[in-house]
JSON list of N, CA and C in Angstrom, two decimals:
[
{"chain": "A", "resi": 233, "resn": "MET", "atom": "N", "xyz": [2.11, -6.70, -33.81]},
{"chain": "A", "resi": 233, "resn": "MET", "atom": "CA", "xyz": [1.19, -7.44, -32.97]},
{"chain": "A", "resi": 233, "resn": "MET", "atom": "C", "xyz": [1.27, -8.93, -33.27]},
{"chain": "A", "resi": 234, "resn": "VAL", "atom": "N", "xyz": [1.39, -9.26, -34.53]},
{"chain": "A", "resi": 234, "resn": "VAL", "atom": "CA", "xyz": [1.48, -10.68, -34.90]},
{"chain": "A", "resi": 234, "resn": "VAL", "atom": "C", "xyz": [2.74, -11.29, -34.31]},
{"chain": "A", "resi": 235, "resn": "GLY", "atom": "N", "xyz": [3.84, -10.53, -34.33]},
{"chain": "A", "resi": 235, "resn": "GLY", "atom": "CA", "xyz": [5.09, -11.01, -33.75]},
{"chain": "A", "resi": 235, "resn": "GLY", "atom": "C", "xyz": [4.95, -11.30, -32.27]},
{"chain": "A", "resi": 236, "resn": "PHE", "atom": "N", "xyz": [4.23, -10.43, -31.56]},
{"chain": "A", "resi": 236, "resn": "PHE", "atom": "CA", "xyz": [4.00, -10.62, -30.13]},
{"chain": "A", "resi": 236, "resn": "PHE", "atom": "C", "xyz": [3.23, -11.91, -29.87]},
{"chain": "A", "resi": 237, "resn": "ILE", "atom": "N", "xyz": [2.21, -12.15, -30.67]},
{"chain": "A", "resi": 237, "resn": "ILE", "atom": "CA", "xyz": [1.40, -13.36, -30.52]},
{"chain": "A", "resi": 237, "resn": "ILE", "atom": "C", "xyz": [2.24, -14.59, -30.82]},
{"chain": "A", "resi": 238, "resn": "MET", "atom": "N", "xyz": [3.01, -14.53, -31.88]},
{"chain": "A", "resi": 238, "resn": "MET", "atom": "CA", "xyz": [3.86, -15.67, -32.24]},
{"chain": "A", "resi": 238, "resn": "MET", "atom": "C", "xyz": [4.89, -15.96, -31.15]},
{"chain": "A", "resi": 239, "resn": "ASP", "atom": "N", "xyz": [5.48, -14.90, -30.58]},
{"chain": "A", "resi": 239, "resn": "ASP", "atom": "CA", "xyz": [6.45, -15.08, -29.48]},
{"chain": "A", "resi": 239, "resn": "ASP", "atom": "C", "xyz": [5.77, -15.70, -28.26]},
{"chain": "A", "resi": 240, "resn": "SER", "atom": "N", "xyz": [4.56, -15.25, -27.96]},
{"chain": "A", "resi": 240, "resn": "SER", "atom": "CA", "xyz": [3.83, -15.80, -26.82]},
{"chain": "A", "resi": 240, "resn": "SER", "atom": "C", "xyz": [3.53, -17.28, -27.02]},
{"chain": "A", "resi": 241, "resn": "LEU", "atom": "N", "xyz": [3.07, -17.64, -28.20]},
{"chain": "A", "resi": 241, "resn": "LEU", "atom": "CA", "xyz": [2.78, -19.04, -28.48]},
{"chain": "A", "resi": 241, "resn": "LEU", "atom": "C", "xyz": [4.05, -19.90, -28.43]},
{"chain": "A", "resi": 242, "resn": "LYS", "atom": "N", "xyz": [5.15, -19.35, -28.88]},
{"chain": "A", "resi": 242, "resn": "LYS", "atom": "CA", "xyz": [6.43, -20.06, -28.83]},
{"chain": "A", "resi": 242, "resn": "LYS", "atom": "C", "xyz": [6.84, -20.32, -27.38]},
{"chain": "A", "resi": 243, "resn": "ARG", "atom": "N", "xyz": [6.70, -19.29, -26.51]},
{"chain": "A", "resi": 243, "resn": "ARG", "atom": "CA", "xyz": [7.05, -19.47, -25.10]},
{"chain": "A", "resi": 243, "resn": "ARG", "atom": "C", "xyz": [6.14, -20.51, -24.43]},
{"chain": "A", "resi": 244, "resn": "ILE", "atom": "N", "xyz": [4.86, -20.49, -24.77]},
{"chain": "A", "resi": 244, "resn": "ILE", "atom": "CA", "xyz": [3.92, -21.46, -24.21]},
{"chain": "A", "resi": 244, "resn": "ILE", "atom": "C", "xyz": [4.36, -22.88, -24.57]},
{"chain": "A", "resi": 245, "resn": "LYS", "atom": "N", "xyz": [4.76, -23.06, -25.81]},
{"chain": "A", "resi": 245, "resn": "LYS", "atom": "CA", "xyz": [5.22, -24.38, -26.26]},
{"chain": "A", "resi": 245, "resn": "LYS", "atom": "C", "xyz": [6.54, -24.76, -25.59]},
{"chain": "A", "resi": 246, "resn": "GLU", "atom": "N", "xyz": [7.50, -23.81, -25.50]},
{"chain": "A", "resi": 246, "resn": "GLU", "atom": "CA", "xyz": [8.81, -24.08, -24.90]},
{"chain": "A", "resi": 246, "resn": "GLU", "atom": "C", "xyz": [8.68, -24.49, -23.43]},
{"chain": "A", "resi": 247, "resn": "PHE", "atom": "N", "xyz": [7.80, -23.84, -22.70]},
{"chain": "A", "resi": 247, "resn": "PHE", "atom": "CA", "xyz": [7.63, -24.13, -21.27]},
{"chain": "A", "resi": 247, "resn": "PHE", "atom": "C", "xyz": [6.63, -25.24, -21.01]},
{"chain": "A", "resi": 248, "resn": "ASP", "atom": "N", "xyz": [6.10, -25.83, -22.08]},
{"chain": "A", "resi": 248, "resn": "ASP", "atom": "CA", "xyz": [5.16, -26.94, -21.98]},
{"chain": "A", "resi": 248, "resn": "ASP", "atom": "C", "xyz": [3.97, -26.59, -21.07]},
{"chain": "A", "resi": 249, "resn": "ILE", "atom": "N", "xyz": [3.42, -25.39, -21.28]},
{"chain": "A", "resi": 249, "resn": "ILE", "atom": "CA", "xyz": [2.27, -24.92, -20.52]},
{"chain": "A", "resi": 249, "resn": "ILE", "atom": "C", "xyz": [1.02, -25.58, -21.09]},
{"chain": "A", "resi": 250, "resn": "LYS", "atom": "N", "xyz": [0.26, -26.24, -20.21]},
{"chain": "A", "resi": 250, "resn": "LYS", "atom": "CA", "xyz": [-0.92, -26.99, -20.64]},
{"chain": "A", "resi": 250, "resn": "LYS", "atom": "C", "xyz": [-2.18, -26.12, -20.66]},
{"chain": "A", "resi": 251, "resn": "SER", "atom": "N", "xyz": [-2.23, -25.10, -19.79]},
{"chain": "A", "resi": 251, "resn": "SER", "atom": "CA", "xyz": [-3.43, -24.28, -19.70]},
{"chain": "A", "resi": 251, "resn": "SER", "atom": "C", "xyz": [-3.00, -22.83, -19.52]},
{"chain": "A", "resi": 252, "resn": "TYR", "atom": "N", "xyz": [-3.65, -21.93, -20.22]},
{"chain": "A", "resi": 252, "resn": "TYR", "atom": "CA", "xyz": [-3.34, -20.51, -20.10]},
{"chain": "A", "resi": 252, "resn": "TYR", "atom": "C", "xyz": [-4.57, -19.69, -20.46]},
{"chain": "A", "resi": 253, "resn": "ASN", "atom": "N", "xyz": [-4.59, -18.44, -20.00]},
{"chain": "A", "resi": 253, "resn": "ASN", "atom": "CA", "xyz": [-5.72, -17.55, -20.19]},
{"chain": "A", "resi": 253, "resn": "ASN", "atom": "C", "xyz": [-5.77, -17.04, -21.63]},
{"chain": "A", "resi": 254, "resn": "GLN", "atom": "N", "xyz": [-6.85, -17.36, -22.34]},
{"chain": "A", "resi": 254, "resn": "GLN", "atom": "CA", "xyz": [-7.05, -16.85, -23.69]},
{"chain": "A", "resi": 254, "resn": "GLN", "atom": "C", "xyz": [-8.19, -15.84, -23.73]},
{"chain": "A", "resi": 255, "resn": "LYS", "atom": "N", "xyz": [-8.69, -15.47, -22.56]},
{"chain": "A", "resi": 255, "resn": "LYS", "atom": "CA", "xyz": [-9.81, -14.55, -22.50]},
{"chain": "A", "resi": 255, "resn": "LYS", "atom": "C", "xyz": [-9.31, -13.13, -22.30]},
{"chain": "A", "resi": 256, "resn": "GLY", "atom": "N", "xyz": [-10.19, -12.18, -22.42]},
{"chain": "A", "resi": 256, "resn": "GLY", "atom": "CA", "xyz": [-9.84, -10.78, -22.23]},
{"chain": "A", "resi": 256, "resn": "GLY", "atom": "C", "xyz": [-10.05, -10.02, -23.51]},
{"chain": "A", "resi": 257, "resn": "GLU", "atom": "N", "xyz": [-9.96, -8.71, -23.41]},
{"chain": "A", "resi": 257, "resn": "GLU", "atom": "CA", "xyz": [-10.24, -7.89, -24.58]},
{"chain": "A", "resi": 257, "resn": "GLU", "atom": "C", "xyz": [-9.08, -7.84, -25.56]},
{"chain": "A", "resi": 258, "resn": "GLY", "atom": "N", "xyz": [-7.89, -8.22, -25.11]},
{"chain": "A", "resi": 258, "resn": "GLY", "atom": "CA", "xyz": [-6.75, -8.26, -26.02]},
{"chain": "A", "resi": 258, "resn": "GLY", "atom": "C", "xyz": [-6.00, -6.95, -26.14]},
{"chain": "A", "resi": 259, "resn": "PHE", "atom": "N", "xyz": [-6.39, -5.94, -25.38]},
{"chain": "A", "resi": 259, "resn": "PHE", "atom": "CA", "xyz": [-5.69, -4.66, -25.41]},
{"chain": "A", "resi": 259, "resn": "PHE", "atom": "C", "xyz": [-5.14, -4.36, -24.03]},
{"chain": "A", "resi": 260, "resn": "LEU", "atom": "N", "xyz": [-3.94, -3.80, -24.00]},
{"chain": "A", "resi": 260, "resn": "LEU", "atom": "CA", "xyz": [-3.35, -3.39, -22.72]},
{"chain": "A", "resi": 260, "resn": "LEU", "atom": "C", "xyz": [-3.95, -2.07, -22.30]},
{"chain": "A", "resi": 261, "resn": "GLN", "atom": "N", "xyz": [-4.38, -2.00, -21.07]},
{"chain": "A", "resi": 261, "resn": "GLN", "atom": "CA", "xyz": [-4.86, -0.74, -20.52]},
{"chain": "A", "resi": 261, "resn": "GLN", "atom": "C", "xyz": [-4.33, -0.62, -19.11]},
{"chain": "A", "resi": 262, "resn": "GLY", "atom": "N", "xyz": [-4.07, 0.56, -18.72]},
{"chain": "A", "resi": 262, "resn": "GLY", "atom": "CA", "xyz": [-3.54, 0.76, -17.38]},
{"chain": "A", "resi": 262, "resn": "GLY", "atom": "C", "xyz": [-3.22, 2.21, -17.16]},
{"chain": "A", "resi": 263, "resn": "GLY", "atom": "N", "xyz": [-2.14, 2.43, -16.47]},
{"chain": "A", "resi": 263, "resn": "GLY", "atom": "CA", "xyz": [-1.74, 3.79, -16.19]},
{"chain": "A", "resi": 263, "resn": "GLY", "atom": "C", "xyz": [-0.71, 3.84, -15.08]},
{"chain": "A", "resi": 264, "resn": "TRP", "atom": "N", "xyz": [-0.59, 5.01, -14.51]},
{"chain": "A", "resi": 264, "resn": "TRP", "atom": "CA", "xyz": [0.39, 5.28, -13.47]},
{"chain": "A", "resi": 264, "resn": "TRP", "atom": "C", "xyz": [-0.32, 5.87, -12.27]},
{"chain": "A", "resi": 265, "resn": "ILE", "atom": "N", "xyz": [0.06, 5.42, -11.08]},
{"chain": "A", "resi": 265, "resn": "ILE", "atom": "CA", "xyz": [-0.40, 6.04, -9.84]},
{"chain": "A", "resi": 265, "resn": "ILE", "atom": "C", "xyz": [0.85, 6.40, -9.05]},
{"chain": "A", "resi": 266, "resn": "LEU", "atom": "N", "xyz": [0.95, 7.64, -8.65]},
{"chain": "A", "resi": 266, "resn": "LEU", "atom": "CA", "xyz": [2.09, 8.11, -7.87]},
{"chain": "A", "resi": 266, "resn": "LEU", "atom": "C", "xyz": [1.68, 8.21, -6.41]},
{"chain": "A", "resi": 267, "resn": "PHE", "atom": "N", "xyz": [2.48, 7.60, -5.54]},
{"chain": "A", "resi": 267, "resn": "PHE", "atom": "CA", "xyz": [2.20, 7.57, -4.11]},
{"chain": "A", "resi": 267, "resn": "PHE", "atom": "C", "xyz": [3.26, 8.37, -3.36]},
{"chain": "A", "resi": 268, "resn": "ASP", "atom": "N", "xyz": [2.88, 8.95, -2.23]},
{"chain": "A", "resi": 268, "resn": "ASP", "atom": "CA", "xyz": [3.88, 9.60, -1.38]},
{"chain": "A", "resi": 268, "resn": "ASP", "atom": "C", "xyz": [4.53, 8.53, -0.50]},
{"chain": "A", "resi": 269, "resn": "LYS", "atom": "N", "xyz": [5.45, 8.96, 0.37]},
{"chain": "A", "resi": 269, "resn": "LYS", "atom": "CA", "xyz": [6.19, 8.00, 1.19]},
{"chain": "A", "resi": 269, "resn": "LYS", "atom": "C", "xyz": [5.30, 7.24, 2.16]},
{"chain": "A", "resi": 270, "resn": "GLU", "atom": "N", "xyz": [4.15, 7.79, 2.48]},
{"chain": "A", "resi": 270, "resn": "GLU", "atom": "CA", "xyz": [3.22, 7.13, 3.39]},
{"chain": "A", "resi": 270, "resn": "GLU", "atom": "C", "xyz": [2.29, 6.17, 2.65]},
{"chain": "A", "resi": 271, "resn": "GLY", "atom": "N", "xyz": [2.41, 6.10, 1.32]},
{"chain": "A", "resi": 271, "resn": "GLY", "atom": "CA", "xyz": [1.58, 5.20, 0.53]},
{"chain": "A", "resi": 271, "resn": "GLY", "atom": "C", "xyz": [0.24, 5.78, 0.13]},
{"chain": "A", "resi": 272, "resn": "ILE", "atom": "N", "xyz": [0.11, 7.10, 0.26]},
{"chain": "A", "resi": 272, "resn": "ILE", "atom": "CA", "xyz": [-1.14, 7.77, -0.11]},
{"chain": "A", "resi": 272, "resn": "ILE", "atom": "C", "xyz": [-1.04, 8.21, -1.57]},
{"chain": "A", "resi": 273, "resn": "PRO", "atom": "N", "xyz": [-2.03, 7.83, -2.41]},
{"chain": "A", "resi": 273, "resn": "PRO", "atom": "CA", "xyz": [-1.99, 8.23, -3.81]},
{"chain": "A", "resi": 273, "resn": "PRO", "atom": "C", "xyz": [-2.03, 9.77, -3.95]},
{"chain": "A", "resi": 274, "resn": "GLN", "atom": "N", "xyz": [-1.16, 10.30, -4.79]},
{"chain": "A", "resi": 274, "resn": "GLN", "atom": "CA", "xyz": [-1.08, 11.73, -5.00]},
{"chain": "A", "resi": 274, "resn": "GLN", "atom": "C", "xyz": [-1.48, 12.15, -6.40]},
{"chain": "A", "resi": 275, "resn": "ALA", "atom": "N", "xyz": [-1.30, 11.26, -7.37]},
{"chain": "A", "resi": 275, "resn": "ALA", "atom": "CA", "xyz": [-1.63, 11.57, -8.76]},
{"chain": "A", "resi": 275, "resn": "ALA", "atom": "C", "xyz": [-1.88, 10.27, -9.52]},
{"chain": "A", "resi": 276, "resn": "ALA", "atom": "N", "xyz": [-2.72, 10.35, -10.56]},
{"chain": "A", "resi": 276, "resn": "ALA", "atom": "CA", "xyz": [-3.00, 9.18, -11.38]},
{"chain": "A", "resi": 276, "resn": "ALA", "atom": "C", "xyz": [-3.07, 9.60, -12.84]},
{"chain": "A", "resi": 277, "resn": "PHE", "atom": "N", "xyz": [-2.56, 8.75, -13.70]},
{"chain": "A", "resi": 277, "resn": "PHE", "atom": "CA", "xyz": [-2.57, 8.98, -15.14]},
{"chain": "A", "resi": 277, "resn": "PHE", "atom": "C", "xyz": [-3.13, 7.73, -15.81]},
{"chain": "A", "resi": 278, "resn": "GLN", "atom": "N", "xyz": [-4.23, 7.86, -16.52]},
{"chain": "A", "resi": 278, "resn": "GLN", "atom": "CA", "xyz": [-4.82, 6.72, -17.21]},
{"chain": "A", "resi": 278, "resn": "GLN", "atom": "C", "xyz": [-4.28, 6.66, -18.63]},
{"chain": "A", "resi": 279, "resn": "GLU", "atom": "N", "xyz": [-3.98, 5.45, -19.09]},
{"chain": "A", "resi": 279, "resn": "GLU", "atom": "CA", "xyz": [-3.51, 5.27, -20.46]},
{"chain": "A", "resi": 279, "resn": "GLU", "atom": "C", "xyz": [-4.11, 3.99, -21.03]},
{"chain": "A", "resi": 280, "resn": "ASN", "atom": "N", "xyz": [-4.01, 3.87, -22.34]},
{"chain": "A", "resi": 280, "resn": "ASN", "atom": "CA", "xyz": [-4.43, 2.65, -23.01]},
{"chain": "A", "resi": 280, "resn": "ASN", "atom": "C", "xyz": [-3.46, 2.38, -24.15]},
{"chain": "A", "resi": 281, "resn": "ALA", "atom": "N", "xyz": [-3.74, 1.36, -24.93]},
{"chain": "A", "resi": 281, "resn": "ALA", "atom": "CA", "xyz": [-2.81, 0.96, -25.99]},
{"chain": "A", "resi": 281, "resn": "ALA", "atom": "C", "xyz": [-2.62, 2.05, -27.05]},
{"chain": "A", "resi": 282, "resn": "LYS", "atom": "N", "xyz": [-3.61, 2.91, -27.24]},
{"chain": "A", "resi": 282, "resn": "LYS", "atom": "CA", "xyz": [-3.51, 3.95, -28.26]},
{"chain": "A", "resi": 282, "resn": "LYS", "atom": "C", "xyz": [-3.00, 5.27, -27.72]},
{"chain": "A", "resi": 283, "resn": "GLN", "atom": "N", "xyz": [-3.18, 5.52, -26.44]},
{"chain": "A", "resi": 283, "resn": "GLN", "atom": "CA", "xyz": [-2.83, 6.82, -25.85]},
{"chain": "A", "resi": 283, "resn": "GLN", "atom": "C", "xyz": [-1.96, 6.60, -24.61]},
{"chain": "A", "resi": 284, "resn": "ARG", "atom": "N", "xyz": [-0.67, 6.76, -24.76]},
{"chain": "A", "resi": 284, "resn": "ARG", "atom": "CA", "xyz": [0.26, 6.62, -23.64]},
{"chain": "A", "resi": 284, "resn": "ARG", "atom": "C", "xyz": [0.39, 7.96, -22.92]},
{"chain": "A", "resi": 285, "resn": "VAL", "atom": "N", "xyz": [0.66, 7.90, -21.63]},
{"chain": "A", "resi": 285, "resn": "VAL", "atom": "CA", "xyz": [0.90, 9.12, -20.86]},
{"chain": "A", "resi": 285, "resn": "VAL", "atom": "C", "xyz": [2.32, 9.58, -21.17]},
{"chain": "A", "resi": 286, "resn": "PRO", "atom": "N", "xyz": [2.49, 10.84, -21.57]},
{"chain": "A", "resi": 286, "resn": "PRO", "atom": "CA", "xyz": [3.84, 11.35, -21.82]},
{"chain": "A", "resi": 286, "resn": "PRO", "atom": "C", "xyz": [4.66, 11.33, -20.52]},
{"chain": "A", "resi": 287, "resn": "LEU", "atom": "N", "xyz": [5.88, 10.80, -20.60]},
{"chain": "A", "resi": 287, "resn": "LEU", "atom": "CA", "xyz": [6.73, 10.74, -19.42]},
{"chain": "A", "resi": 287, "resn": "LEU", "atom": "C", "xyz": [7.02, 12.12, -18.86]},
{"chain": "A", "resi": 288, "resn": "VAL", "atom": "N", "xyz": [7.02, 13.12, -19.71]},
{"chain": "A", "resi": 288, "resn": "VAL", "atom": "CA", "xyz": [7.24, 14.50, -19.26]},
{"chain": "A", "resi": 288, "resn": "VAL", "atom": "C", "xyz": [6.17, 14.89, -18.24]},
{"chain": "A", "resi": 289, "resn": "ASP", "atom": "N", "xyz": [4.93, 14.49, -18.48]},
{"chain": "A", "resi": 289, "resn": "ASP", "atom": "CA", "xyz": [3.84, 14.81, -17.55]},
{"chain": "A", "resi": 289, "resn": "ASP", "atom": "C", "xyz": [4.03, 14.10, -16.21]},
{"chain": "A", "resi": 290, "resn": "ILE", "atom": "N", "xyz": [4.47, 12.86, -16.26]},
{"chain": "A", "resi": 290, "resn": "ILE", "atom": "CA", "xyz": [4.69, 12.10, -15.02]},
{"chain": "A", "resi": 290, "resn": "ILE", "atom": "C", "xyz": [5.83, 12.72, -14.23]},
{"chain": "A", "resi": 291, "resn": "LEU", "atom": "N", "xyz": [6.95, 13.04, -14.90]},
{"chain": "A", "resi": 291, "resn": "LEU", "atom": "CA", "xyz": [8.08, 13.65, -14.21]},
{"chain": "A", "resi": 291, "resn": "LEU", "atom": "C", "xyz": [7.72, 15.01, -13.63]},
{"chain": "A", "resi": 292, "resn": "LYS", "atom": "N", "xyz": [6.90, 15.76, -14.34]},
{"chain": "A", "resi": 292, "resn": "LYS", "atom": "CA", "xyz": [6.45, 17.07, -13.84]},
{"chain": "A", "resi": 292, "resn": "LYS", "atom": "C", "xyz": [5.69, 16.90, -12.53]},
{"chain": "A", "resi": 293, "resn": "GLU", "atom": "N", "xyz": [4.83, 15.91, -12.47]},
{"chain": "A", "resi": 293, "resn": "GLU", "atom": "CA", "xyz": [4.06, 15.65, -11.25]},
{"chain": "A", "resi": 293, "resn": "GLU", "atom": "C", "xyz": [4.96, 15.17, -10.12]},
{"chain": "A", "resi": 294, "resn": "VAL", "atom": "N", "xyz": [5.95, 14.32, -10.44]},
{"chain": "A", "resi": 294, "resn": "VAL", "atom": "CA", "xyz": [6.90, 13.85, -9.42]},
{"chain": "A", "resi": 294, "resn": "VAL", "atom": "C", "xyz": [7.65, 15.04, -8.83]},
{"chain": "A", "resi": 295, "resn": "LYS", "atom": "N", "xyz": [8.11, 15.93, -9.69]},
{"chain": "A", "resi": 295, "resn": "LYS", "atom": "CA", "xyz": [8.82, 17.13, -9.21]},
{"chain": "A", "resi": 295, "resn": "LYS", "atom": "C", "xyz": [7.93, 17.98, -8.33]},
{"chain": "A", "resi": 296, "resn": "SER", "atom": "N", "xyz": [6.67, 18.12, -8.72]},
{"chain": "A", "resi": 296, "resn": "SER", "atom": "CA", "xyz": [5.72, 18.90, -7.94]},
{"chain": "A", "resi": 296, "resn": "SER", "atom": "C", "xyz": [5.52, 18.26, -6.56]},
{"chain": "A", "resi": 297, "resn": "MET", "atom": "N", "xyz": [5.40, 16.93, -6.53]},
{"chain": "A", "resi": 297, "resn": "MET", "atom": "CA", "xyz": [5.24, 16.24, -5.26]},
{"chain": "A", "resi": 297, "resn": "MET", "atom": "C", "xyz": [6.46, 16.43, -4.37]},
{"chain": "A", "resi": 298, "resn": "GLN", "atom": "N", "xyz": [7.65, 16.36, -4.97]},
{"chain": "A", "resi": 298, "resn": "GLN", "atom": "CA", "xyz": [8.89, 16.54, -4.20]},
{"chain": "A", "resi": 298, "resn": "GLN", "atom": "C", "xyz": [8.98, 17.97, -3.64]},
{"chain": "A", "resi": 299, "resn": "ASN", "atom": "N", "xyz": [8.62, 18.94, -4.45]},
{"chain": "A", "resi": 299, "resn": "ASN", "atom": "CA", "xyz": [8.67, 20.33, -4.01]},
{"chain": "A", "resi": 299, "resn": "ASN", "atom": "C", "xyz": [7.68, 20.59, -2.88]},
{"chain": "A", "resi": 300, "resn": "ASN", "atom": "N", "xyz": [6.53, 19.94, -2.94]},
{"chain": "A", "resi": 300, "resn": "ASN", "atom": "CA", "xyz": [5.52, 20.11, -1.89]},
{"chain": "A", "resi": 300, "resn": "ASN", "atom": "C", "xyz": [5.94, 19.47, -0.58]},
{"chain": "A", "resi": 301, "resn": "LYS", "atom": "N", "xyz": [6.81, 18.50, -0.63]},
{"chain": "A", "resi": 301, "resn": "LYS", "atom": "CA", "xyz": [7.29, 17.81, 0.57]},
{"chain": "A", "resi": 301, "resn": "LYS", "atom": "C", "xyz": [8.65, 18.31, 1.02]},
{"chain": "A", "resi": 302, "resn": "GLY", "atom": "N", "xyz": [9.20, 19.31, 0.32]},
{"chain": "A", "resi": 302, "resn": "GLY", "atom": "CA", "xyz": [10.50, 19.84, 0.69]},
{"chain": "A", "resi": 302, "resn": "GLY", "atom": "C", "xyz": [11.66, 18.97, 0.27]},
{"chain": "A", "resi": 303, "resn": "GLU", "atom": "N", "xyz": [11.42, 18.03, -0.64]},
{"chain": "A", "resi": 303, "resn": "GLU", "atom": "CA", "xyz": [12.49, 17.15, -1.11]},
{"chain": "A", "resi": 303, "resn": "GLU", "atom": "C", "xyz": [13.18, 17.78, -2.31]},
{"chain": "A", "resi": 304, "resn": "ARG", "atom": "N", "xyz": [14.39, 17.30, -2.58]},
{"chain": "A", "resi": 304, "resn": "ARG", "atom": "CA", "xyz": [15.14, 17.78, -3.72]},
{"chain": "A", "resi": 304, "resn": "ARG", "atom": "C", "xyz": [14.51, 17.23, -5.00]},
{"chain": "A", "resi": 305, "resn": "PRO", "atom": "N", "xyz": [14.11, 18.09, -5.94]},
{"chain": "A", "resi": 305, "resn": "PRO", "atom": "CA", "xyz": [13.50, 17.61, -7.19]},
{"chain": "A", "resi": 305, "resn": "PRO", "atom": "C", "xyz": [14.51, 16.90, -8.08]},
{"chain": "A", "resi": 306, "resn": "ILE", "atom": "N", "xyz": [14.01, 16.00, -8.91]},
{"chain": "A", "resi": 306, "resn": "ILE", "atom": "CA", "xyz": [14.84, 15.30, -9.89]},
{"chain": "A", "resi": 306, "resn": "ILE", "atom": "C", "xyz": [15.07, 16.25, -11.06]},
{"chain": "A", "resi": 307, "resn": "SER", "atom": "N", "xyz": [16.33, 16.36, -11.50]},
{"chain": "A", "resi": 307, "resn": "SER", "atom": "CA", "xyz": [16.60, 17.18, -12.67]},
{"chain": "A", "resi": 307, "resn": "SER", "atom": "C", "xyz": [16.26, 16.36, -13.92]},
{"chain": "A", "resi": 308, "resn": "ASP", "atom": "N", "xyz": [16.04, 17.03, -15.04]},
{"chain": "A", "resi": 308, "resn": "ASP", "atom": "CA", "xyz": [15.64, 16.34, -16.27]},
{"chain": "A", "resi": 308, "resn": "ASP", "atom": "C", "xyz": [16.65, 15.31, -16.73]},
{"chain": "A", "resi": 309, "resn": "GLY", "atom": "N", "xyz": [17.94, 15.54, -16.49]},
{"chain": "A", "resi": 309, "resn": "GLY", "atom": "CA", "xyz": [18.95, 14.61, -16.96]},
{"chain": "A", "resi": 309, "resn": "GLY", "atom": "C", "xyz": [19.37, 13.58, -15.92]},
{"chain": "A", "resi": 310, "resn": "GLU", "atom": "N", "xyz": [18.79, 13.63, -14.73]},
{"chain": "A", "resi": 310, "resn": "GLU", "atom": "CA", "xyz": [19.19, 12.76, -13.64]},
{"chain": "A", "resi": 310, "resn": "GLU", "atom": "C", "xyz": [18.42, 11.44, -13.69]},
{"chain": "A", "resi": 311, "resn": "LYS", "atom": "N", "xyz": [19.14, 10.36, -13.39]},
{"chain": "A", "resi": 311, "resn": "LYS", "atom": "CA", "xyz": [18.50, 9.05, -13.29]},
{"chain": "A", "resi": 311, "resn": "LYS", "atom": "C", "xyz": [18.47, 8.65, -11.82]},
{"chain": "A", "resi": 312, "resn": "GLU", "atom": "N", "xyz": [17.46, 7.86, -11.48]},
{"chain": "A", "resi": 312, "resn": "GLU", "atom": "CA", "xyz": [17.38, 7.38, -10.11]},
{"chain": "A", "resi": 312, "resn": "GLU", "atom": "C", "xyz": [18.06, 6.04, -10.01]}
]
C-alpha cells in the first residue's frame, strides 16, 4: 500500500498536477455487472478490497447467460 501511495505521489509530481482529490475512504470497492447484448443487466457481483469475486463465479454466470441465449459457451481454456 505504501508503494502505491509513493507511486501516486511521484506521478503527481512528474505531471506537475496542481490539484487532485485527496478525499474518500481510501479503499477500492466495486464489482462486476454482466449485461446482455441489449444492455440489460443479467448478473451482479459485489466486491471490496478484502473480498474479491472469484473469476470462476463470473465465468460460470457468463456461460449460463450464453446457454440461455443459445450462444456458444466459452470454454475454460478459451480467451476472448
